[in-house]
Amino acid sequence: MTFDLFDSLPQDAPHAEPLAPGAVVLRGFAREHEQSLLDAVRDIAAQAPWRHLITPGGQRMSVAMTNCGQLGWVSDARGYRYEPADPESGKPWPAMPAGFLSLARAAAATAGFEDFRPDACLLNRYTPGTRLSLHQDRDELDLRAPIVSVSLGLPAVFLFGGLSRAERPLRVRLAHGDVVVWGGPARLAFHGIAPLADGDHALAGRERINLTFRKTR
Ligand code: MD3
Ligand code: FE
């Protein structure tokens, strides 16, 4: 199904939507930078190719990942951790583009987190059917810093749970250009992405790209 009724409607002006204590959706915040962001993603993936990591339990992740910045998130039989070099090449991860950093800092400041200094950016790539099961992000040392996420390409249903896996998650649509800042009490919430619906995005094709900016140390 490639026809989206909403594609033909005028887009809303960027605006903030509170989601939960500590979590705010900045609708359309990244839209004006869409092309330069996607160009930079392509550039990063040319240096550190997309790969499907293996969980410590031996499962291949359906999301393809890569990283930029001083540190990158990796998973293998030894566990989850941040590494300064790409294990596939032994080379440092590509530098964080200046435009990535300024966008992440501006989004964090808009949500009340002044002087956010991310040292890692994890890039996730979804194709139709790809999902990310409920998890917490707790491999970062400084949990006072927020995580900033940027959605590009096909829309997704984000699952936003509570502090226990048992709580039934809220379903929130995240679309191209949406930025979310997760801090404070939301920082350790369980979250995931429902299986991506098929579609065709004007700039990204049959993909969704998510960037997450993190302060890991
Ligand atoms: C809420 N990525 O990379 S971004 C991840 O769309 C991850 O690719 C999803 O979960 C994606 O770890 C969701 C939104 C997100 C990111 C981190 C969070 C929400 C979060 C950390 C804490 C709470
Ligand atoms: Fe996460």
PDB file of C-alpha atoms and ligand atoms in Angstrom:
ATOM      1  CA  MET A   1       0.000   0.000   0.000  1.00  0.00           C
ATOM      2  CA  THR A   2       1.777   3.141  -1.165  1.00  0.00           C
ATOM      3  CA  PHE A   3      -1.087   5.659  -1.131  1.00  0.00           C
ATOM      4  CA  ASP A   4      -1.209   7.733   2.035  1.00  0.00           C
ATOM      5  CA  LEU A   5      -4.175  10.104   2.294  1.00  0.00           C
ATOM      6  CA  PHE A   6      -2.114  12.434   4.484  1.00  0.00           C
ATOM      7  CA  ASP A   7       0.647  12.847   1.893  1.00  0.00           C
ATOM      8  CA  SER A   8      -1.638  15.150  -0.061  1.00  0.00           C
ATOM      9  CA  LEU A   9      -2.628  17.352   2.898  1.00  0.00           C
ATOM     10  CA  PRO A  10      -0.691  20.461   3.925  1.00  0.00           C
ATOM     11  CA  GLN A  11       1.859  19.705   6.646  1.00  0.00           C
ATOM     12  CA  ASP A  12       1.420  21.195  10.108  1.00  0.00           C
ATOM     13  CA  ALA A  13       3.868  23.766  11.323  1.00  0.00           C
ATOM     14  CA  PRO A  14       6.438  22.274  13.699  1.00  0.00           C
ATOM     15  CA  HIS A  15       5.049  22.050  17.240  1.00  0.00           C
ATOM     16  CA  ALA A  16       5.757  20.357  20.576  1.00  0.00           C
ATOM     17  CA  GLU A  17       3.527  17.566  21.893  1.00  0.00           C
ATOM     18  CA  PRO A  18       4.124  16.413  25.474  1.00  0.00           C
ATOM     19  CA  LEU A  19       4.022  12.597  25.614  1.00  0.00           C
ATOM     20  CA  ALA A  20       4.768  11.753  29.238  1.00  0.00           C
ATOM     21  CA  PRO A  21       6.783  13.318  32.068  1.00  0.00           C
ATOM     22  CA  GLY A  22      10.253  13.861  30.563  1.00  0.00           C
ATOM     23  CA  ALA A  23       9.232  12.980  26.989  1.00  0.00           C
ATOM     24  CA  VAL A  24       8.244  15.492  24.317  1.00  0.00           C
ATOM     25  CA  VAL A  25       7.603  14.984  20.599  1.00  0.00           C
ATOM     26  CA  LEU A  26       8.811  17.897  18.453  1.00  0.00           C
ATOM     27  CA  ARG A  27       6.646  17.327  15.382  1.00  0.00           C
ATOM     28  CA  GLY A  28       8.417  18.299  12.167  1.00  0.00           C
ATOM     29  CA  PHE A  29      11.480  19.694  13.981  1.00  0.00           C
ATOM     30  CA  ALA A  30      13.938  18.078  11.514  1.00  0.00           C
ATOM     31  CA  ARG A  31      11.877  18.589   8.368  1.00  0.00           C
ATOM     32  CA  GLU A  32      13.779  21.612   7.091  1.00  0.00           C
ATOM     33  CA  HIS A  33      17.010  19.578   7.202  1.00  0.00           C
ATOM     34  CA  GLU A  34      15.590  16.409   5.634  1.00  0.00           C
ATOM     35  CA  GLN A  35      17.815  16.288   2.557  1.00  0.00           C
ATOM     36  CA  SER A  36      21.093  17.116   4.311  1.00  0.00           C
ATOM     37  CA  LEU A  37      20.298  14.580   7.053  1.00  0.00           C
ATOM     38  CA  LEU A  38      19.600  11.820   4.521  1.00  0.00           C
ATOM     39  CA  ASP A  39      22.736  12.750   2.543  1.00  0.00           C
ATOM     40  CA  ALA A  40      24.803  12.503   5.730  1.00  0.00           C
ATOM     41  CA  VAL A  41      23.247   9.117   6.579  1.00  0.00           C
ATOM     42  CA  ARG A  42      24.272   7.815   3.161  1.00  0.00           C
ATOM     43  CA  ASP A  43      27.773   9.147   3.676  1.00  0.00           C
ATOM     44  CA  ILE A  44      28.111   7.477   7.098  1.00  0.00           C
ATOM     45  CA  ALA A  45      26.851   4.143   5.762  1.00  0.00           C
ATOM     46  CA  ALA A  46      29.433   4.318   2.960  1.00  0.00           C
ATOM     47  CA  GLN A  47      32.168   4.409   5.642  1.00  0.00           C
ATOM     48  CA  ALA A  48      30.579   2.136   8.268  1.00  0.00           C
ATOM     49  CA  PRO A  49      28.111  -0.124   6.428  1.00  0.00           C
ATOM     50  CA  TRP A  50      24.684  -1.097   7.771  1.00  0.00           C
ATOM     51  CA  ARG A  51      24.810  -4.415   9.597  1.00  0.00           C
ATOM     52  CA  HIS A  52      22.492  -6.705  11.547  1.00  0.00           C
ATOM     53  CA  LEU A  53      23.966  -7.130  15.013  1.00  0.00           C
ATOM     54  CA  ILE A  54      23.625 -10.349  16.982  1.00  0.00           C
ATOM     55  CA  THR A  55      22.135 -10.091  20.467  1.00  0.00           C
ATOM     56  CA  PRO A  56      24.031 -11.675  23.391  1.00  0.00           C
ATOM     57  CA  GLY A  57      21.328 -14.388  23.212  1.00  0.00           C
ATOM     58  CA  GLY A  58      22.316 -15.218  19.620  1.00  0.00           C
ATOM     59  CA  GLN A  59      19.405 -13.563  17.748  1.00  0.00           C
ATOM     60  CA  ARG A  60      20.047 -11.528  14.590  1.00  0.00           C
ATOM     61  CA  MET A  61      18.398  -8.111  14.974  1.00  0.00           C
ATOM     62  CA  SER A  62      15.930  -7.255  12.193  1.00  0.00           C
ATOM     63  CA  VAL A  63      16.953  -3.569  12.428  1.00  0.00           C
ATOM     64  CA  ALA A  64      20.159  -2.736  10.519  1.00  0.00           C
ATOM     65  CA  MET A  65      22.514  -0.436  12.439  1.00  0.00           C
ATOM     66  CA  THR A  66      25.580   1.723  12.160  1.00  0.00           C
ATOM     67  CA  ASN A  67      27.039   4.600  14.204  1.00  0.00           C
ATOM     68  CA  CYS A  68      28.790   7.927  14.046  1.00  0.00           C
ATOM     69  CA  GLY A  69      30.518   9.948  16.729  1.00  0.00           C
ATOM     70  CA  GLN A  70      33.245   9.167  19.234  1.00  0.00           C
ATOM     71  CA  LEU A  71      31.553   5.938  20.297  1.00  0.00           C
ATOM     72  CA  GLY A  72      29.217   3.444  18.685  1.00  0.00           C
ATOM     73  CA  TRP A  73      26.800   0.927  20.157  1.00  0.00           C
ATOM     74  CA  VAL A  74      27.549  -2.716  19.387  1.00  0.00           C
ATOM     75  CA  SER A  75      26.097  -6.062  20.390  1.00  0.00           C
ATOM     76  CA  ASP A  76      27.579  -9.537  20.102  1.00  0.00           C
ATOM     77  CA  ALA A  77      27.956 -12.729  22.121  1.00  0.00           C
ATOM     78  CA  ARG A  78      30.014 -10.757  24.676  1.00  0.00           C
ATOM     79  CA  GLY A  79      27.179  -8.316  25.408  1.00  0.00           C
ATOM     80  CA  TYR A  80      26.053  -4.759  24.633  1.00  0.00           C
ATOM     81  CA  ARG A  81      28.532  -1.891  24.875  1.00  0.00           C
ATOM     82  CA  TYR A  82      29.888   1.310  23.323  1.00  0.00           C
ATOM     83  CA  GLU A  83      33.090   0.993  21.296  1.00  0.00           C
ATOM     84  CA  PRO A  84      35.343   3.730  19.812  1.00  0.00           C
ATOM     85  CA  ALA A  85      35.966   1.714  16.635  1.00  0.00           C
ATOM     86  CA  ASP A  86      33.813  -0.232  14.200  1.00  0.00           C
ATOM     87  CA  PRO A  87      34.499  -3.928  14.935  1.00  0.00           C
ATOM     88  CA  GLU A  88      33.951  -4.729  11.223  1.00  0.00           C
ATOM     89  CA  SER A  89      36.790  -2.490  10.013  1.00  0.00           C
ATOM     90  CA  GLY A  90      38.816  -1.625  13.123  1.00  0.00           C
ATOM     91  CA  LYS A  91      38.512   2.052  12.093  1.00  0.00           C
ATOM     92  CA  PRO A  92      37.031   4.795  14.278  1.00  0.00           C
ATOM     93  CA  TRP A  93      33.323   5.404  13.624  1.00  0.00           C
ATOM     94  CA  PRO A  94      32.672   8.250  11.145  1.00  0.00           C
ATOM     95  CA  ALA A  95      32.685  11.650  12.843  1.00  0.00           C
ATOM     96  CA  MET A  96      29.346  13.091  13.924  1.00  0.00           C
ATOM     97  CA  PRO A  97      28.356  15.606  11.225  1.00  0.00           C
ATOM     98  CA  ALA A  98      28.114  19.194  12.527  1.00  0.00           C
ATOM     99  CA  GLY A  99      24.494  19.346  11.349  1.00  0.00           C
ATOM    100  CA  PHE A 100      23.593  16.243  13.408  1.00  0.00           C
ATOM    101  CA  LEU A 101      25.115  17.762  16.533  1.00  0.00           C
ATOM    102  CA  SER A 102      23.451  21.154  16.145  1.00  0.00           C
ATOM    103  CA  LEU A 103      20.038  19.563  15.505  1.00  0.00           C
ATOM    104  CA  ALA A 104      20.338  17.291  18.565  1.00  0.00           C
ATOM    105  CA  ARG A 105      21.478  20.163  20.781  1.00  0.00           C
ATOM    106  CA  ALA A 106      18.688  22.453  19.574  1.00  0.00           C
ATOM    107  CA  ALA A 107      16.053  19.753  20.167  1.00  0.00           C
ATOM    108  CA  ALA A 108      17.358  19.010  23.674  1.00  0.00           C
ATOM    109  CA  ALA A 109      17.403  22.726  24.546  1.00  0.00           C
ATOM    110  CA  THR A 110      13.824  23.118  23.254  1.00  0.00           C
ATOM    111  CA  ALA A 111      12.801  20.356  25.681  1.00  0.00           C
ATOM    112  CA  GLY A 112      14.632  22.047  28.570  1.00  0.00           C
ATOM    113  CA  PHE A 113      17.934  20.136  28.479  1.00  0.00           C
ATOM    114  CA  GLU A 114      20.568  22.854  28.056  1.00  0.00           C
ATOM    115  CA  ASP A 115      24.066  22.014  26.811  1.00  0.00           C
ATOM    116  CA  PHE A 116      23.396  18.415  25.702  1.00  0.00           C
ATOM    117  CA  ARG A 117      26.733  16.921  24.599  1.00  0.00           C
ATOM    118  CA  PRO A 118      26.103  13.646  22.770  1.00  0.00           C
ATOM    119  CA  ASP A 119      29.217  11.568  22.079  1.00  0.00           C
ATOM    120  CA  ALA A 120      27.423   8.832  20.113  1.00  0.00           C
ATOM    121  CA  CYS A 121      24.789   8.625  17.413  1.00  0.00           C
ATOM    122  CA  LEU A 122      23.238   5.222  16.668  1.00  0.00           C
ATOM    123  CA  LEU A 123      21.599   4.953  13.244  1.00  0.00           C
ATOM    124  CA  ASN A 124      18.813   2.398  12.772  1.00  0.00           C
ATOM    125  CA  ARG A 125      17.410   1.358   9.385  1.00  0.00           C
ATOM    126  CA  TYR A 126      13.987  -0.303   9.072  1.00  0.00           C
ATOM    127  CA  THR A 127      12.472  -1.877   5.975  1.00  0.00           C
ATOM    128  CA  PRO A 128       8.848  -3.130   5.815  1.00  0.00           C
ATOM    129  CA  GLY A 129       8.330  -5.823   8.476  1.00  0.00           C
ATOM    130  CA  THR A 130      11.292  -4.741  10.610  1.00  0.00           C
ATOM    131  CA  ARG A 131      10.523  -4.337  14.315  1.00  0.00           C
ATOM    132  CA  LEU A 132      12.345  -3.501  17.525  1.00  0.00           C
ATOM    133  CA  SER A 133      11.092  -5.348  20.574  1.00  0.00           C
ATOM    134  CA  LEU A 134      10.491  -3.640  23.918  1.00  0.00           C
ATOM    135  CA  HIS A 135      13.735  -2.747  25.687  1.00  0.00           C
ATOM    136  CA  GLN A 136      15.370  -0.154  27.921  1.00  0.00           C
ATOM    137  CA  ASP A 137      18.427   1.890  26.942  1.00  0.00           C
ATOM    138  CA  ARG A 138      20.735   1.514  29.911  1.00  0.00           C
ATOM    139  CA  ASP A 139      24.221   1.093  28.468  1.00  0.00           C
ATOM    140  CA  GLU A 140      24.956   4.814  28.974  1.00  0.00           C
ATOM    141  CA  LEU A 141      26.773   5.894  32.135  1.00  0.00           C
ATOM    142  CA  ASP A 142      25.085   9.272  32.599  1.00  0.00           C
ATOM    143  CA  LEU A 143      21.351   8.698  32.810  1.00  0.00           C
ATOM    144  CA  ARG A 144      20.749  12.374  33.624  1.00  0.00           C
ATOM    145  CA  ALA A 145      21.374  13.205  29.961  1.00  0.00           C
ATOM    146  CA  PRO A 146      18.398  12.751  27.620  1.00  0.00           C
ATOM    147  CA  ILE A 147      18.308  10.736  24.401  1.00  0.00           C
ATOM    148  CA  VAL A 148      17.261  12.649  21.288  1.00  0.00           C
ATOM    149  CA  SER A 149      15.711  10.638  18.447  1.00  0.00           C
ATOM    150  CA  VAL A 150      15.111  11.776  14.863  1.00  0.00           C
ATOM    151  CA  SER A 151      12.725   9.888  12.548  1.00  0.00           C
ATOM    152  CA  LEU A 152      13.174  10.012   8.755  1.00  0.00           C
ATOM    153  CA  GLY A 153      11.385   8.249   5.903  1.00  0.00           C
ATOM    154  CA  LEU A 154       8.427   5.899   6.397  1.00  0.00           C
ATOM    155  CA  PRO A 155       6.258   6.440   9.490  1.00  0.00           C
ATOM    156  CA  ALA A 156       6.360   3.969  12.385  1.00  0.00           C
ATOM    157  CA  VAL A 157       4.280   3.062  15.398  1.00  0.00           C
ATOM    158  CA  PHE A 158       6.418   3.722  18.447  1.00  0.00           C
ATOM    159  CA  LEU A 159       5.600   1.698  21.555  1.00  0.00           C
ATOM    160  CA  PHE A 160       6.090   3.663  24.742  1.00  0.00           C
ATOM    161  CA  GLY A 161       5.831   1.563  27.870  1.00  0.00           C
ATOM    162  CA  GLY A 162       6.374   2.196  31.526  1.00  0.00           C
ATOM    163  CA  LEU A 163       9.228   1.409  33.858  1.00  0.00           C
ATOM    164  CA  SER A 164       8.229  -2.259  33.946  1.00  0.00           C
ATOM    165  CA  ARG A 165       7.969  -4.522  30.893  1.00  0.00           C
ATOM    166  CA  ALA A 166       4.483  -5.577  32.023  1.00  0.00           C
ATOM    167  CA  GLU A 167       2.865  -2.149  31.477  1.00  0.00           C
ATOM    168  CA  ARG A 168       0.859  -1.974  28.276  1.00  0.00           C
ATOM    169  CA  PRO A 169       2.648   0.461  25.954  1.00  0.00           C
ATOM    170  CA  LEU A 170       1.127   3.581  24.407  1.00  0.00           C
ATOM    171  CA  ARG A 171       1.222   3.602  20.593  1.00  0.00           C
ATOM    172  CA  VAL A 172       2.535   6.836  19.079  1.00  0.00           C
ATOM    173  CA  ARG A 173       2.952   7.505  15.353  1.00  0.00           C
ATOM    174  CA  LEU A 174       6.388   8.885  14.526  1.00  0.00           C
ATOM    175  CA  ALA A 175       6.685  10.387  11.056  1.00  0.00           C
ATOM    176  CA  HIS A 176       9.357  11.883   8.837  1.00  0.00           C
ATOM    177  CA  GLY A 177      10.966  14.884  10.525  1.00  0.00           C
ATOM    178  CA  ASP A 178       9.676  14.163  14.030  1.00  0.00           C
ATOM    179  CA  VAL A 179      12.193  14.543  16.850  1.00  0.00           C
ATOM    180  CA  VAL A 180      11.629  13.170  20.343  1.00  0.00           C
ATOM    181  CA  VAL A 181      13.531  14.077  23.495  1.00  0.00           C
ATOM    182  CA  TRP A 182      13.505  11.433  26.223  1.00  0.00           C
ATOM    183  CA  GLY A 183      14.808  12.476  29.605  1.00  0.00           C
ATOM    184  CA  GLY A 184      14.063  12.549  33.292  1.00  0.00           C
ATOM    185  CA  PRO A 185      11.494   9.941  34.305  1.00  0.00           C
ATOM    186  CA  ALA A 186      11.065   8.789  30.667  1.00  0.00           C
ATOM    187  CA  ARG A 187      14.741   7.950  30.250  1.00  0.00           C
ATOM    188  CA  LEU A 188      14.420   4.369  31.514  1.00  0.00           C
ATOM    189  CA  ALA A 189      11.001   3.605  30.030  1.00  0.00           C
ATOM    190  CA  PHE A 190      10.565   0.414  28.008  1.00  0.00           C
ATOM    191  CA  HIS A 191      10.082   1.193  24.327  1.00  0.00           C
ATOM    192  CA  GLY A 192      10.074  -0.397  20.892  1.00  0.00           C
ATOM    193  CA  ILE A 193       8.863  -0.141  17.296  1.00  0.00           C
ATOM    194  CA  ALA A 194       5.940  -2.174  15.874  1.00  0.00           C
ATOM    195  CA  PRO A 195       6.602  -4.022  12.580  1.00  0.00           C
ATOM    196  CA  LEU A 196       7.074  -1.337   9.916  1.00  0.00           C
ATOM    197  CA  ALA A 197       4.204  -1.035   7.437  1.00  0.00           C
ATOM    198  CA  ASP A 198       5.090  -0.978   3.763  1.00  0.00           C
ATOM    199  CA  GLY A 199       5.064   2.324   1.918  1.00  0.00           C
ATOM    200  CA  ASP A 200       7.097   4.504  -0.377  1.00  0.00           C
ATOM    201  CA  HIS A 201       8.548   7.726   0.993  1.00  0.00           C
ATOM    202  CA  ALA A 202       9.336  10.503  -1.491  1.00  0.00           C
ATOM    203  CA  LEU A 203      12.930  10.927  -0.246  1.00  0.00           C
ATOM    204  CA  ALA A 204      13.742   7.682   1.582  1.00  0.00           C
ATOM    205  CA  GLY A 205      11.881   5.071  -0.500  1.00  0.00           C
ATOM    206  CA  ARG A 206      10.849   1.914   1.386  1.00  0.00           C
ATOM    207  CA  GLU A 207      12.898   2.711   4.491  1.00  0.00           C
ATOM    208  CA  ARG A 208      12.662   4.336   7.868  1.00  0.00           C
ATOM    209  CA  ILE A 209      15.845   5.758   9.358  1.00  0.00           C
ATOM    210  CA  ASN A 210      16.102   6.654  13.037  1.00  0.00           C
ATOM    211  CA  LEU A 211      18.978   8.554  14.607  1.00  0.00           C
ATOM    212  CA  THR A 212      19.468   8.449  18.385  1.00  0.00           C
ATOM    213  CA  PHE A 213      21.869  10.856  20.047  1.00  0.00           C
ATOM    214  CA  ARG A 214      23.343   9.723  23.323  1.00  0.00           C
ATOM    215  CA  LYS A 215      25.770  10.835  25.985  1.00  0.00           C
ATOM    216  CA  THR A 216      27.403   7.566  26.901  1.00  0.00           C
ATOM    217  CA  ARG A 217      30.035   8.687  29.456  1.00  0.00           C
TER     218      ARG A 217
HETATM  219  C1  MD3 B   1      12.609   6.155  25.173  1.00  0.00           C
HETATM  220  N1  MD3 B   1      15.265   3.211  18.670  1.00  0.00           N
HETATM  221  O1  MD3 B   1      17.873   2.873  19.170  1.00  0.00           O
HETATM  222  S1  MD3 B   1      13.740   5.930  18.956  1.00  0.00           S
HETATM  223  C2  MD3 B   1      17.093   2.601  20.096  1.00  0.00           C
HETATM  224  O2  MD3 B   1      12.894   4.238  16.366  1.00  0.00           O
HETATM  225  C3  MD3 B   1      15.644   2.734  19.862  1.00  0.00           C
HETATM  226  O3  MD3 B   1      14.753   3.192  16.101  1.00  0.00           O
HETATM  227  C4  MD3 B   1      13.890   3.310  18.273  1.00  0.00           C
HETATM  228  O4  MD3 B   1      14.877   2.427  20.705  1.00  0.00           O
HETATM  229  C5  MD3 B   1      13.839   3.625  16.811  1.00  0.00           C
HETATM  230  O5  MD3 B   1      17.451   2.251  21.228  1.00  0.00           O
HETATM  231  C6  MD3 B   1      13.147   4.294  19.055  1.00  0.00           C
HETATM  232  C7  MD3 B   1      12.972   6.573  20.367  1.00  0.00           C
HETATM  233  C8  MD3 B   1      13.643   6.282  21.670  1.00  0.00           C
HETATM  234  C9  MD3 B   1      14.994   6.109  21.784  1.00  0.00           C
HETATM  235  C10 MD3 B   1      15.547   5.927  23.028  1.00  0.00           C
HETATM  236  C11 MD3 B   1      14.768   5.950  24.167  1.00  0.00           C
HETATM  237  C12 MD3 B   1      12.852   6.297  22.785  1.00  0.00           C
HETATM  238  C13 MD3 B   1      13.400   6.127  24.042  1.00  0.00           C
HETATM  239  C14 MD3 B   1      15.306   5.814  25.446  1.00  0.00           C
HETATM  240  C15 MD3 B   1      14.507   5.863  26.556  1.00  0.00           C
HETATM  241  C16 MD3 B   1      13.152   6.022  26.426  1.00  0.00           C
HETATM  242 FE    FE B   2      16.001   2.180  22.591  1.00  0.00          FE
END
